[in-house]
């Protein structure tokens, strides 16, 4: 960025430096207190020093609302971006991202997140802790599964997952009551389904966590390490109303087939806390395809209409 930028344009609100071959953005960026939109697409950013030191504490960190760094060379989400707590739109499409950091949950004001065209293989459950997120684009990655916690994104209206490696969807996705658009084309689930699933016994940590949750054992952040407090917050309730159990990483998984829009049949993942737990809708021993499909269609008859647009073609 040119020297003296903040002196020449102290009230600058929008800055577009896209396609200029930038390899780094200088310290002039830090002292633009009115800047709310920064577009730096299609450059060569991504190496050490691409972003100025102290970005998260600078005046611009408080004013910035839109940041577009798509088409660059970032292999990870820069930690400094996670300190821009006022961001409403963040675009990092077409980079070299390998994953999404759990600390993405710190961007509480985020409404639009574009991470398409990267090498992301997994979605952290912490992504579900973005209360304002309305548009989530994760297309053209290598994602194999969707965490059920994503159903906590109650404001979500559009979810783009096309061109990934998905073979199923979590049943909890039906709880996204405001979701208008779900894009799934180019995933294995469109042409084939997973039927043979295994159950891994819970770890000692999971057994302890289940006991704490099911028996309502009180604890405070001062009683446990931060990592265990975060782990306990990720407990999922068993969908069987007669069970009352919880699970973390270990659960029984069953495929349920659900019709969307009266046309497309999609496999949704149905979770139970243990092999001994019976499905609230059908016996766990009923594994025939026809029975599973019939039960699933009944389960989703109320929720399926919420998906107004399912893109598969």
JSON list of C-alpha atoms in Angstrom, two decimals, residues 30-259:
[
{"chain": "A", "resi": 30, "resn": "UNK", "atom": "CA", "xyz": [-3.62, 0.21, 10.39]},
{"chain": "A", "resi": 31, "resn": "UNK", "atom": "CA", "xyz": [-4.42, 3.92, 10.71]},
{"chain": "A", "resi": 32, "resn": "UNK", "atom": "CA", "xyz": [-7.56, 4.10, 8.57]},
{"chain": "A", "resi": 33, "resn": "UNK", "atom": "CA", "xyz": [-10.21, 4.54, 11.28]},
{"chain": "A", "resi": 34, "resn": "UNK", "atom": "CA", "xyz": [-13.15, 4.82, 8.86]},
{"chain": "A", "resi": 35, "resn": "UNK", "atom": "CA", "xyz": [-12.35, 1.90, 6.54]},
{"chain": "A", "resi": 36, "resn": "UNK", "atom": "CA", "xyz": [-15.29, -0.53, 6.47]},
{"chain": "A", "resi": 37, "resn": "UNK", "atom": "CA", "xyz": [-14.64, -2.42, 3.19]},
{"chain": "A", "resi": 38, "resn": "UNK", "atom": "CA", "xyz": [-11.30, -3.87, 2.08]},
{"chain": "A", "resi": 39, "resn": "UNK", "atom": "CA", "xyz": [-11.11, -5.79, -1.21]},
{"chain": "A", "resi": 40, "resn": "UNK", "atom": "CA", "xyz": [-7.79, -7.45, -1.98]},
{"chain": "A", "resi": 41, "resn": "UNK", "atom": "CA", "xyz": [-8.82, -10.27, -4.33]},
{"chain": "A", "resi": 42, "resn": "UNK", "atom": "CA", "xyz": [-6.58, -12.03, -6.83]},
{"chain": "A", "resi": 43, "resn": "UNK", "atom": "CA", "xyz": [-3.22, -11.02, -5.48]},
{"chain": "A", "resi": 44, "resn": "UNK", "atom": "CA", "xyz": [-0.23, -12.93, -4.13]},
{"chain": "A", "resi": 45, "resn": "UNK", "atom": "CA", "xyz": [-0.93, -12.52, -0.44]},
{"chain": "A", "resi": 46, "resn": "UNK", "atom": "CA", "xyz": [-0.37, -15.47, 1.86]},
{"chain": "A", "resi": 47, "resn": "UNK", "atom": "CA", "xyz": [3.30, -15.52, 2.79]},
{"chain": "A", "resi": 48, "resn": "UNK", "atom": "CA", "xyz": [4.90, -14.31, 6.05]},
{"chain": "A", "resi": 49, "resn": "UNK", "atom": "CA", "xyz": [4.23, -10.64, 6.59]},
{"chain": "A", "resi": 50, "resn": "UNK", "atom": "CA", "xyz": [1.29, -10.47, 4.19]},
{"chain": "A", "resi": 51, "resn": "UNK", "atom": "CA", "xyz": [-0.76, -8.68, 6.82]},
{"chain": "A", "resi": 52, "resn": "UNK", "atom": "CA", "xyz": [0.67, -5.90, 9.00]},
{"chain": "A", "resi": 53, "resn": "UNK", "atom": "CA", "xyz": [1.53, -6.69, 12.60]},
{"chain": "A", "resi": 54, "resn": "UNK", "atom": "CA", "xyz": [-0.91, -5.34, 15.13]},
{"chain": "A", "resi": 55, "resn": "UNK", "atom": "CA", "xyz": [-3.87, -5.54, 12.77]},
{"chain": "A", "resi": 56, "resn": "UNK", "atom": "CA", "xyz": [-6.20, -6.86, 15.46]},
{"chain": "A", "resi": 57, "resn": "UNK", "atom": "CA", "xyz": [-5.47, -3.93, 17.78]},
{"chain": "A", "resi": 58, "resn": "UNK", "atom": "CA", "xyz": [-5.42, -1.14, 15.18]},
{"chain": "A", "resi": 59, "resn": "UNK", "atom": "CA", "xyz": [-8.24, 1.41, 14.60]},
{"chain": "A", "resi": 60, "resn": "UNK", "atom": "CA", "xyz": [-9.15, -0.34, 11.34]},
{"chain": "A", "resi": 61, "resn": "UNK", "atom": "CA", "xyz": [-9.97, -3.49, 13.31]},
{"chain": "A", "resi": 62, "resn": "UNK", "atom": "CA", "xyz": [-12.90, -1.70, 14.90]},
{"chain": "A", "resi": 63, "resn": "UNK", "atom": "CA", "xyz": [-14.27, -0.22, 11.67]},
{"chain": "A", "resi": 64, "resn": "UNK", "atom": "CA", "xyz": [-13.80, -3.06, 9.16]},
{"chain": "A", "resi": 65, "resn": "UNK", "atom": "CA", "xyz": [-17.03, -4.83, 8.18]},
{"chain": "A", "resi": 66, "resn": "UNK", "atom": "CA", "xyz": [-16.24, -6.44, 4.78]},
{"chain": "A", "resi": 67, "resn": "UNK", "atom": "CA", "xyz": [-12.97, -8.21, 3.97]},
{"chain": "A", "resi": 68, "resn": "UNK", "atom": "CA", "xyz": [-12.36, -10.08, 0.71]},
{"chain": "A", "resi": 69, "resn": "UNK", "atom": "CA", "xyz": [-9.06, -11.95, 0.33]},
{"chain": "A", "resi": 70, "resn": "UNK", "atom": "CA", "xyz": [-10.23, -14.50, -2.24]},
{"chain": "A", "resi": 71, "resn": "UNK", "atom": "CA", "xyz": [-7.84, -15.67, -4.95]},
{"chain": "A", "resi": 72, "resn": "UNK", "atom": "CA", "xyz": [-4.68, -15.40, -2.91]},
{"chain": "A", "resi": 73, "resn": "UNK", "atom": "CA", "xyz": [-2.21, -17.93, -1.44]},
{"chain": "A", "resi": 74, "resn": "UNK", "atom": "CA", "xyz": [-3.21, -18.33, 2.21]},
{"chain": "A", "resi": 75, "resn": "UNK", "atom": "CA", "xyz": [-2.69, -21.89, 3.51]},
{"chain": "A", "resi": 76, "resn": "UNK", "atom": "CA", "xyz": [-4.42, -21.05, 6.80]},
{"chain": "A", "resi": 77, "resn": "UNK", "atom": "CA", "xyz": [-6.78, -18.40, 8.08]},
{"chain": "A", "resi": 78, "resn": "UNK", "atom": "CA", "xyz": [-4.45, -15.69, 9.46]},
{"chain": "A", "resi": 79, "resn": "UNK", "atom": "CA", "xyz": [-4.90, -15.45, 13.25]},
{"chain": "A", "resi": 80, "resn": "UNK", "atom": "CA", "xyz": [-5.05, -11.65, 12.97]},
{"chain": "A", "resi": 81, "resn": "UNK", "atom": "CA", "xyz": [-8.32, -11.91, 11.02]},
{"chain": "A", "resi": 82, "resn": "UNK", "atom": "CA", "xyz": [-9.95, -13.70, 13.94]},
{"chain": "A", "resi": 83, "resn": "UNK", "atom": "CA", "xyz": [-9.47, -10.53, 16.00]},
{"chain": "A", "resi": 84, "resn": "UNK", "atom": "CA", "xyz": [-11.59, -8.42, 13.62]},
{"chain": "A", "resi": 85, "resn": "UNK", "atom": "CA", "xyz": [-14.68, -8.84, 15.79]},
{"chain": "A", "resi": 86, "resn": "UNK", "atom": "CA", "xyz": [-16.79, -6.37, 13.78]},
{"chain": "A", "resi": 87, "resn": "UNK", "atom": "CA", "xyz": [-16.52, -8.31, 10.50]},
{"chain": "A", "resi": 88, "resn": "UNK", "atom": "CA", "xyz": [-19.83, -9.10, 8.85]},
{"chain": "A", "resi": 89, "resn": "UNK", "atom": "CA", "xyz": [-18.46, -10.55, 5.60]},
{"chain": "A", "resi": 90, "resn": "UNK", "atom": "CA", "xyz": [-15.28, -12.60, 5.18]},
{"chain": "A", "resi": 91, "resn": "UNK", "atom": "CA", "xyz": [-14.21, -14.13, 1.85]},
{"chain": "A", "resi": 92, "resn": "UNK", "atom": "CA", "xyz": [-11.21, -16.44, 1.55]},
{"chain": "A", "resi": 93, "resn": "UNK", "atom": "CA", "xyz": [-12.27, -18.44, -1.50]},
{"chain": "A", "resi": 94, "resn": "UNK", "atom": "CA", "xyz": [-9.76, -19.78, -3.97]},
{"chain": "A", "resi": 95, "resn": "UNK", "atom": "CA", "xyz": [-6.85, -19.93, -1.56]},
{"chain": "A", "resi": 96, "resn": "UNK", "atom": "CA", "xyz": [-4.94, -22.95, -0.20]},
{"chain": "A", "resi": 97, "resn": "UNK", "atom": "CA", "xyz": [-6.70, -23.37, 3.13]},
{"chain": "A", "resi": 98, "resn": "UNK", "atom": "CA", "xyz": [-6.35, -26.81, 4.69]},
{"chain": "A", "resi": 99, "resn": "UNK", "atom": "CA", "xyz": [-8.88, -26.25, 7.46]},
{"chain": "A", "resi": 100, "resn": "UNK", "atom": "CA", "xyz": [-11.04, -23.86, 9.45]},
{"chain": "A", "resi": 101, "resn": "UNK", "atom": "CA", "xyz": [-9.66, -22.80, 12.86]},
{"chain": "A", "resi": 102, "resn": "UNK", "atom": "CA", "xyz": [-11.96, -23.39, 15.87]},
{"chain": "A", "resi": 103, "resn": "UNK", "atom": "CA", "xyz": [-11.39, -19.75, 16.86]},
{"chain": "A", "resi": 104, "resn": "UNK", "atom": "CA", "xyz": [-13.61, -18.73, 13.93]},
{"chain": "A", "resi": 105, "resn": "UNK", "atom": "CA", "xyz": [-16.27, -18.67, 16.63]},
{"chain": "A", "resi": 106, "resn": "UNK", "atom": "CA", "xyz": [-14.83, -15.35, 17.84]},
{"chain": "A", "resi": 107, "resn": "UNK", "atom": "CA", "xyz": [-16.28, -13.51, 14.82]},
{"chain": "A", "resi": 108, "resn": "UNK", "atom": "CA", "xyz": [-19.70, -13.09, 16.45]},
{"chain": "A", "resi": 109, "resn": "UNK", "atom": "CA", "xyz": [-20.93, -10.48, 13.97]},
{"chain": "A", "resi": 110, "resn": "UNK", "atom": "CA", "xyz": [-20.18, -12.56, 10.86]},
{"chain": "A", "resi": 111, "resn": "UNK", "atom": "CA", "xyz": [-23.13, -12.89, 8.46]},
{"chain": "A", "resi": 112, "resn": "UNK", "atom": "CA", "xyz": [-21.39, -14.08, 5.28]},
{"chain": "A", "resi": 113, "resn": "UNK", "atom": "CA", "xyz": [-18.52, -16.58, 5.15]},
{"chain": "A", "resi": 114, "resn": "UNK", "atom": "CA", "xyz": [-17.05, -17.69, 1.80]},
{"chain": "A", "resi": 115, "resn": "UNK", "atom": "CA", "xyz": [-14.45, -20.47, 1.93]},
{"chain": "A", "resi": 116, "resn": "UNK", "atom": "CA", "xyz": [-15.13, -22.16, -1.41]},
{"chain": "A", "resi": 117, "resn": "UNK", "atom": "CA", "xyz": [-12.36, -23.46, -3.65]},
{"chain": "A", "resi": 118, "resn": "UNK", "atom": "CA", "xyz": [-9.88, -24.55, -0.99]},
{"chain": "A", "resi": 119, "resn": "UNK", "atom": "CA", "xyz": [-8.62, -27.88, 0.40]},
{"chain": "A", "resi": 120, "resn": "UNK", "atom": "CA", "xyz": [-10.73, -28.01, 3.55]},
{"chain": "A", "resi": 121, "resn": "UNK", "atom": "CA", "xyz": [-11.45, -31.57, 4.73]},
{"chain": "A", "resi": 122, "resn": "UNK", "atom": "CA", "xyz": [-13.45, -30.97, 7.92]},
{"chain": "A", "resi": 123, "resn": "UNK", "atom": "CA", "xyz": [-15.76, -28.41, 9.51]},
{"chain": "A", "resi": 124, "resn": "UNK", "atom": "CA", "xyz": [-15.08, -27.67, 13.20]},
{"chain": "A", "resi": 125, "resn": "UNK", "atom": "CA", "xyz": [-18.15, -27.77, 15.48]},
{"chain": "A", "resi": 126, "resn": "UNK", "atom": "CA", "xyz": [-17.17, -24.31, 16.71]},
{"chain": "A", "resi": 127, "resn": "UNK", "atom": "CA", "xyz": [-18.36, -22.87, 13.41]},
{"chain": "A", "resi": 128, "resn": "UNK", "atom": "CA", "xyz": [-21.88, -23.38, 14.77]},
{"chain": "A", "resi": 129, "resn": "UNK", "atom": "CA", "xyz": [-21.24, -20.67, 17.36]},
{"chain": "A", "resi": 130, "resn": "UNK", "atom": "CA", "xyz": [-21.71, -17.82, 14.87]},
{"chain": "A", "resi": 131, "resn": "UNK", "atom": "CA", "xyz": [-25.17, -16.54, 15.85]},
{"chain": "A", "resi": 132, "resn": "UNK", "atom": "CA", "xyz": [-25.56, -14.08, 12.95]},
{"chain": "A", "resi": 133, "resn": "UNK", "atom": "CA", "xyz": [-24.30, -16.29, 10.09]},
{"chain": "A", "resi": 134, "resn": "UNK", "atom": "CA", "xyz": [-26.76, -16.23, 7.17]},
{"chain": "A", "resi": 135, "resn": "UNK", "atom": "CA", "xyz": [-24.70, -17.37, 4.18]},
{"chain": "A", "resi": 136, "resn": "UNK", "atom": "CA", "xyz": [-22.10, -20.15, 4.39]},
{"chain": "A", "resi": 137, "resn": "UNK", "atom": "CA", "xyz": [-20.21, -21.18, 1.25]},
{"chain": "A", "resi": 138, "resn": "UNK", "atom": "CA", "xyz": [-18.01, -24.28, 1.51]},
{"chain": "A", "resi": 139, "resn": "UNK", "atom": "CA", "xyz": [-18.25, -25.54, -2.07]},
{"chain": "A", "resi": 140, "resn": "UNK", "atom": "CA", "xyz": [-15.34, -27.02, -4.04]},
{"chain": "A", "resi": 141, "resn": "UNK", "atom": "CA", "xyz": [-13.45, -28.44, -1.07]},
{"chain": "A", "resi": 142, "resn": "UNK", "atom": "CA", "xyz": [-12.76, -31.97, 0.22]},
{"chain": "A", "resi": 143, "resn": "UNK", "atom": "CA", "xyz": [-15.30, -32.08, 3.04]},
{"chain": "A", "resi": 144, "resn": "UNK", "atom": "CA", "xyz": [-16.50, -35.60, 3.89]},
{"chain": "A", "resi": 145, "resn": "UNK", "atom": "CA", "xyz": [-19.05, -34.93, 6.64]},
{"chain": "A", "resi": 146, "resn": "UNK", "atom": "CA", "xyz": [-21.10, -32.17, 8.25]},
{"chain": "A", "resi": 147, "resn": "UNK", "atom": "CA", "xyz": [-21.05, -31.88, 12.06]},
{"chain": "A", "resi": 148, "resn": "UNK", "atom": "CA", "xyz": [-24.55, -32.09, 13.57]},
{"chain": "A", "resi": 149, "resn": "UNK", "atom": "CA", "xyz": [-23.76, -28.96, 15.59]},
{"chain": "A", "resi": 150, "resn": "UNK", "atom": "CA", "xyz": [-24.24, -26.96, 12.40]},
{"chain": "A", "resi": 151, "resn": "UNK", "atom": "CA", "xyz": [-27.96, -27.16, 13.16]},
{"chain": "A", "resi": 152, "resn": "UNK", "atom": "CA", "xyz": [-27.31, -24.47, 15.80]},
{"chain": "A", "resi": 153, "resn": "UNK", "atom": "CA", "xyz": [-26.87, -21.88, 13.04]},
{"chain": "A", "resi": 154, "resn": "UNK", "atom": "CA", "xyz": [-30.43, -20.69, 13.45]},
{"chain": "A", "resi": 155, "resn": "UNK", "atom": "CA", "xyz": [-29.95, -17.63, 11.21]},
{"chain": "A", "resi": 156, "resn": "UNK", "atom": "CA", "xyz": [-28.57, -19.63, 8.27]},
{"chain": "A", "resi": 157, "resn": "UNK", "atom": "CA", "xyz": [-30.43, -19.08, 4.98]},
{"chain": "A", "resi": 158, "resn": "UNK", "atom": "CA", "xyz": [-28.04, -20.45, 2.36]},
{"chain": "A", "resi": 159, "resn": "UNK", "atom": "CA", "xyz": [-25.62, -23.38, 2.62]},
{"chain": "A", "resi": 160, "resn": "UNK", "atom": "CA", "xyz": [-23.42, -24.21, -0.38]},
{"chain": "A", "resi": 161, "resn": "UNK", "atom": "CA", "xyz": [-21.78, -27.63, -0.20]},
{"chain": "A", "resi": 162, "resn": "UNK", "atom": "CA", "xyz": [-21.53, -28.60, -3.86]},
{"chain": "A", "resi": 163, "resn": "UNK", "atom": "CA", "xyz": [-18.44, -30.38, -5.19]},
{"chain": "A", "resi": 164, "resn": "UNK", "atom": "CA", "xyz": [-17.29, -31.98, -1.95]},
{"chain": "A", "resi": 165, "resn": "UNK", "atom": "CA", "xyz": [-17.00, -35.62, -0.80]},
{"chain": "A", "resi": 166, "resn": "UNK", "atom": "CA", "xyz": [-20.23, -35.87, 1.20]},
{"chain": "A", "resi": 167, "resn": "UNK", "atom": "CA", "xyz": [-21.93, -39.27, 1.37]},
{"chain": "A", "resi": 168, "resn": "UNK", "atom": "CA", "xyz": [-24.59, -38.28, 3.92]},
{"chain": "A", "resi": 169, "resn": "UNK", "atom": "CA", "xyz": [-26.04, -35.34, 5.81]},
{"chain": "A", "resi": 170, "resn": "UNK", "atom": "CA", "xyz": [-26.78, -35.18, 9.54]},
{"chain": "A", "resi": 171, "resn": "UNK", "atom": "CA", "xyz": [-30.48, -35.43, 10.31]},
{"chain": "A", "resi": 172, "resn": "UNK", "atom": "CA", "xyz": [-30.15, -32.30, 12.45]},
{"chain": "A", "resi": 173, "resn": "UNK", "atom": "CA", "xyz": [-29.93, -30.24, 9.28]},
{"chain": "A", "resi": 174, "resn": "UNK", "atom": "CA", "xyz": [-33.73, -30.30, 9.25]},
{"chain": "A", "resi": 175, "resn": "UNK", "atom": "CA", "xyz": [-33.60, -28.02, 12.29]},
{"chain": "A", "resi": 176, "resn": "UNK", "atom": "CA", "xyz": [-32.26, -25.15, 10.17]},
{"chain": "A", "resi": 177, "resn": "UNK", "atom": "CA", "xyz": [-35.68, -23.56, 10.07]},
{"chain": "A", "resi": 178, "resn": "UNK", "atom": "CA", "xyz": [-34.69, -20.51, 8.00]},
{"chain": "A", "resi": 179, "resn": "UNK", "atom": "CA", "xyz": [-32.65, -22.39, 5.38]},
{"chain": "A", "resi": 180, "resn": "UNK", "atom": "CA", "xyz": [-33.90, -21.46, 1.91]},
{"chain": "A", "resi": 181, "resn": "UNK", "atom": "CA", "xyz": [-31.12, -22.86, -0.27]},
{"chain": "A", "resi": 182, "resn": "UNK", "atom": "CA", "xyz": [-29.05, -26.02, 0.03]},
{"chain": "A", "resi": 183, "resn": "UNK", "atom": "CA", "xyz": [-26.56, -26.78, -2.75]},
{"chain": "A", "resi": 184, "resn": "UNK", "atom": "CA", "xyz": [-25.37, -30.41, -2.95]},
{"chain": "A", "resi": 185, "resn": "UNK", "atom": "CA", "xyz": [-24.53, -31.20, -6.56]},
{"chain": "A", "resi": 186, "resn": "UNK", "atom": "CA", "xyz": [-21.24, -32.92, -7.25]},
{"chain": "A", "resi": 187, "resn": "UNK", "atom": "CA", "xyz": [-21.23, -34.98, -4.02]},
{"chain": "A", "resi": 188, "resn": "UNK", "atom": "CA", "xyz": [-21.23, -38.79, -3.80]},
{"chain": "A", "resi": 189, "resn": "UNK", "atom": "CA", "xyz": [-24.49, -38.66, -1.84]},
{"chain": "A", "resi": 190, "resn": "UNK", "atom": "CA", "xyz": [-26.30, -37.67, -5.03]},
{"chain": "A", "resi": 191, "resn": "UNK", "atom": "CA", "xyz": [-25.44, -40.97, -6.73]},
{"chain": "A", "resi": 192, "resn": "UNK", "atom": "CA", "xyz": [-24.67, -43.47, -3.97]},
{"chain": "A", "resi": 193, "resn": "UNK", "atom": "CA", "xyz": [-25.39, -44.01, -0.27]},
{"chain": "A", "resi": 194, "resn": "UNK", "atom": "CA", "xyz": [-23.45, -45.38, 2.69]},
{"chain": "A", "resi": 195, "resn": "UNK", "atom": "CA", "xyz": [-25.17, -48.32, 4.39]},
{"chain": "A", "resi": 196, "resn": "UNK", "atom": "CA", "xyz": [-22.43, -50.20, 6.25]},
{"chain": "A", "resi": 197, "resn": "UNK", "atom": "CA", "xyz": [-21.48, -48.20, 9.32]},
{"chain": "A", "resi": 198, "resn": "UNK", "atom": "CA", "xyz": [-19.53, -49.19, 12.40]},
{"chain": "A", "resi": 199, "resn": "UNK", "atom": "CA", "xyz": [-19.67, -48.20, 16.06]},
{"chain": "A", "resi": 200, "resn": "UNK", "atom": "CA", "xyz": [-16.48, -47.29, 17.90]},
{"chain": "A", "resi": 201, "resn": "UNK", "atom": "CA", "xyz": [-16.65, -47.75, 21.70]},
{"chain": "A", "resi": 202, "resn": "UNK", "atom": "CA", "xyz": [-16.45, -44.46, 23.63]},
{"chain": "A", "resi": 203, "resn": "UNK", "atom": "CA", "xyz": [-13.16, -43.30, 25.11]},
{"chain": "A", "resi": 204, "resn": "UNK", "atom": "CA", "xyz": [-12.68, -42.84, 28.84]},
{"chain": "A", "resi": 205, "resn": "UNK", "atom": "CA", "xyz": [-12.98, -39.08, 28.33]},
{"chain": "A", "resi": 206, "resn": "UNK", "atom": "CA", "xyz": [-16.30, -39.54, 26.58]},
{"chain": "A", "resi": 207, "resn": "UNK", "atom": "CA", "xyz": [-17.61, -41.88, 29.29]},
{"chain": "A", "resi": 208, "resn": "UNK", "atom": "CA", "xyz": [-16.67, -39.32, 31.93]},
{"chain": "A", "resi": 209, "resn": "UNK", "atom": "CA", "xyz": [-18.24, -36.52, 29.90]},
{"chain": "A", "resi": 210, "resn": "UNK", "atom": "CA", "xyz": [-21.47, -38.48, 29.46]},
{"chain": "A", "resi": 211, "resn": "UNK", "atom": "CA", "xyz": [-21.63, -39.06, 33.22]},
{"chain": "A", "resi": 212, "resn": "UNK", "atom": "CA", "xyz": [-21.15, -35.37, 33.96]},
{"chain": "A", "resi": 213, "resn": "UNK", "atom": "CA", "xyz": [-23.90, -34.39, 31.52]},
{"chain": "A", "resi": 214, "resn": "UNK", "atom": "CA", "xyz": [-26.50, -37.08, 32.24]},
{"chain": "A", "resi": 215, "resn": "UNK", "atom": "CA", "xyz": [-26.18, -36.72, 36.02]},
{"chain": "A", "resi": 216, "resn": "UNK", "atom": "CA", "xyz": [-26.05, -32.91, 35.85]},
{"chain": "A", "resi": 217, "resn": "UNK", "atom": "CA", "xyz": [-22.85, -32.77, 37.88]},
{"chain": "A", "resi": 218, "resn": "UNK", "atom": "CA", "xyz": [-22.16, -29.05, 38.44]},
{"chain": "A", "resi": 219, "resn": "UNK", "atom": "CA", "xyz": [-18.85, -27.53, 37.35]},
{"chain": "A", "resi": 220, "resn": "UNK", "atom": "CA", "xyz": [-17.42, -24.09, 36.60]},
{"chain": "A", "resi": 221, "resn": "UNK", "atom": "CA", "xyz": [-14.60, -22.96, 34.28]},
{"chain": "A", "resi": 222, "resn": "UNK", "atom": "CA", "xyz": [-12.37, -22.69, 37.34]},
{"chain": "A", "resi": 223, "resn": "UNK", "atom": "CA", "xyz": [-12.88, -26.38, 38.16]},
{"chain": "A", "resi": 224, "resn": "UNK", "atom": "CA", "xyz": [-11.62, -27.83, 34.86]},
{"chain": "A", "resi": 225, "resn": "UNK", "atom": "CA", "xyz": [-9.04, -27.07, 32.17]},
{"chain": "A", "resi": 226, "resn": "UNK", "atom": "CA", "xyz": [-10.34, -24.90, 29.35]},
{"chain": "A", "resi": 227, "resn": "UNK", "atom": "CA", "xyz": [-10.05, -27.81, 26.89]},
{"chain": "A", "resi": 228, "resn": "UNK", "atom": "CA", "xyz": [-12.39, -29.99, 28.99]},
{"chain": "A", "resi": 229, "resn": "UNK", "atom": "CA", "xyz": [-14.91, -27.18, 29.45]},
{"chain": "A", "resi": 230, "resn": "UNK", "atom": "CA", "xyz": [-14.98, -26.75, 25.66]},
{"chain": "A", "resi": 231, "resn": "UNK", "atom": "CA", "xyz": [-15.30, -30.53, 25.21]},
{"chain": "A", "resi": 232, "resn": "UNK", "atom": "CA", "xyz": [-18.28, -30.71, 27.56]},
{"chain": "A", "resi": 233, "resn": "UNK", "atom": "CA", "xyz": [-19.98, -27.90, 25.66]},
{"chain": "A", "resi": 234, "resn": "UNK", "atom": "CA", "xyz": [-19.99, -30.08, 22.52]},
{"chain": "A", "resi": 235, "resn": "UNK", "atom": "CA", "xyz": [-22.31, -32.74, 23.97]},
{"chain": "A", "resi": 236, "resn": "UNK", "atom": "CA", "xyz": [-25.16, -33.78, 21.67]},
{"chain": "A", "resi": 237, "resn": "UNK", "atom": "CA", "xyz": [-28.46, -35.07, 23.02]},
{"chain": "A", "resi": 238, "resn": "UNK", "atom": "CA", "xyz": [-29.61, -38.48, 21.90]},
{"chain": "A", "resi": 239, "resn": "UNK", "atom": "CA", "xyz": [-32.69, -37.98, 19.65]},
{"chain": "A", "resi": 240, "resn": "UNK", "atom": "CA", "xyz": [-34.57, -40.75, 21.45]},
{"chain": "A", "resi": 241, "resn": "UNK", "atom": "CA", "xyz": [-36.88, -38.90, 23.90]},
{"chain": "A", "resi": 242, "resn": "UNK", "atom": "CA", "xyz": [-37.05, -42.01, 26.10]},
{"chain": "A", "resi": 243, "resn": "UNK", "atom": "CA", "xyz": [-33.28, -42.15, 26.47]},
{"chain": "A", "resi": 244, "resn": "UNK", "atom": "CA", "xyz": [-32.06, -38.81, 27.84]},
{"chain": "A", "resi": 245, "resn": "UNK", "atom": "CA", "xyz": [-28.47, -39.72, 27.06]},
{"chain": "A", "resi": 246, "resn": "UNK", "atom": "CA", "xyz": [-25.75, -37.68, 25.36]},
{"chain": "A", "resi": 247, "resn": "UNK", "atom": "CA", "xyz": [-22.79, -38.44, 23.13]},
{"chain": "A", "resi": 248, "resn": "UNK", "atom": "CA", "xyz": [-19.65, -36.67, 21.95]},
{"chain": "A", "resi": 249, "resn": "UNK", "atom": "CA", "xyz": [-17.58, -38.51, 19.32]},
{"chain": "A", "resi": 250, "resn": "UNK", "atom": "CA", "xyz": [-18.85, -42.06, 19.74]},
{"chain": "A", "resi": 251, "resn": "UNK", "atom": "CA", "xyz": [-22.36, -42.88, 18.59]},
{"chain": "A", "resi": 252, "resn": "UNK", "atom": "CA", "xyz": [-24.40, -45.30, 16.54]},
{"chain": "A", "resi": 253, "resn": "UNK", "atom": "CA", "xyz": [-25.04, -43.95, 13.05]},
{"chain": "A", "resi": 254, "resn": "UNK", "atom": "CA", "xyz": [-27.92, -44.94, 10.84]},
{"chain": "A", "resi": 255, "resn": "UNK", "atom": "CA", "xyz": [-28.79, -43.70, 7.36]},
{"chain": "A", "resi": 256, "resn": "UNK", "atom": "CA", "xyz": [-32.34, -42.35, 6.97]},
{"chain": "A", "resi": 257, "resn": "UNK", "atom": "CA", "xyz": [-33.60, -41.53, 3.49]},
{"chain": "A", "resi": 258, "resn": "UNK", "atom": "CA", "xyz": [-35.65, -38.35, 3.21]},
{"chain": "A", "resi": 259, "resn": "UNK", "atom": "CA", "xyz": [-37.51, -36.85, 0.26]}
]
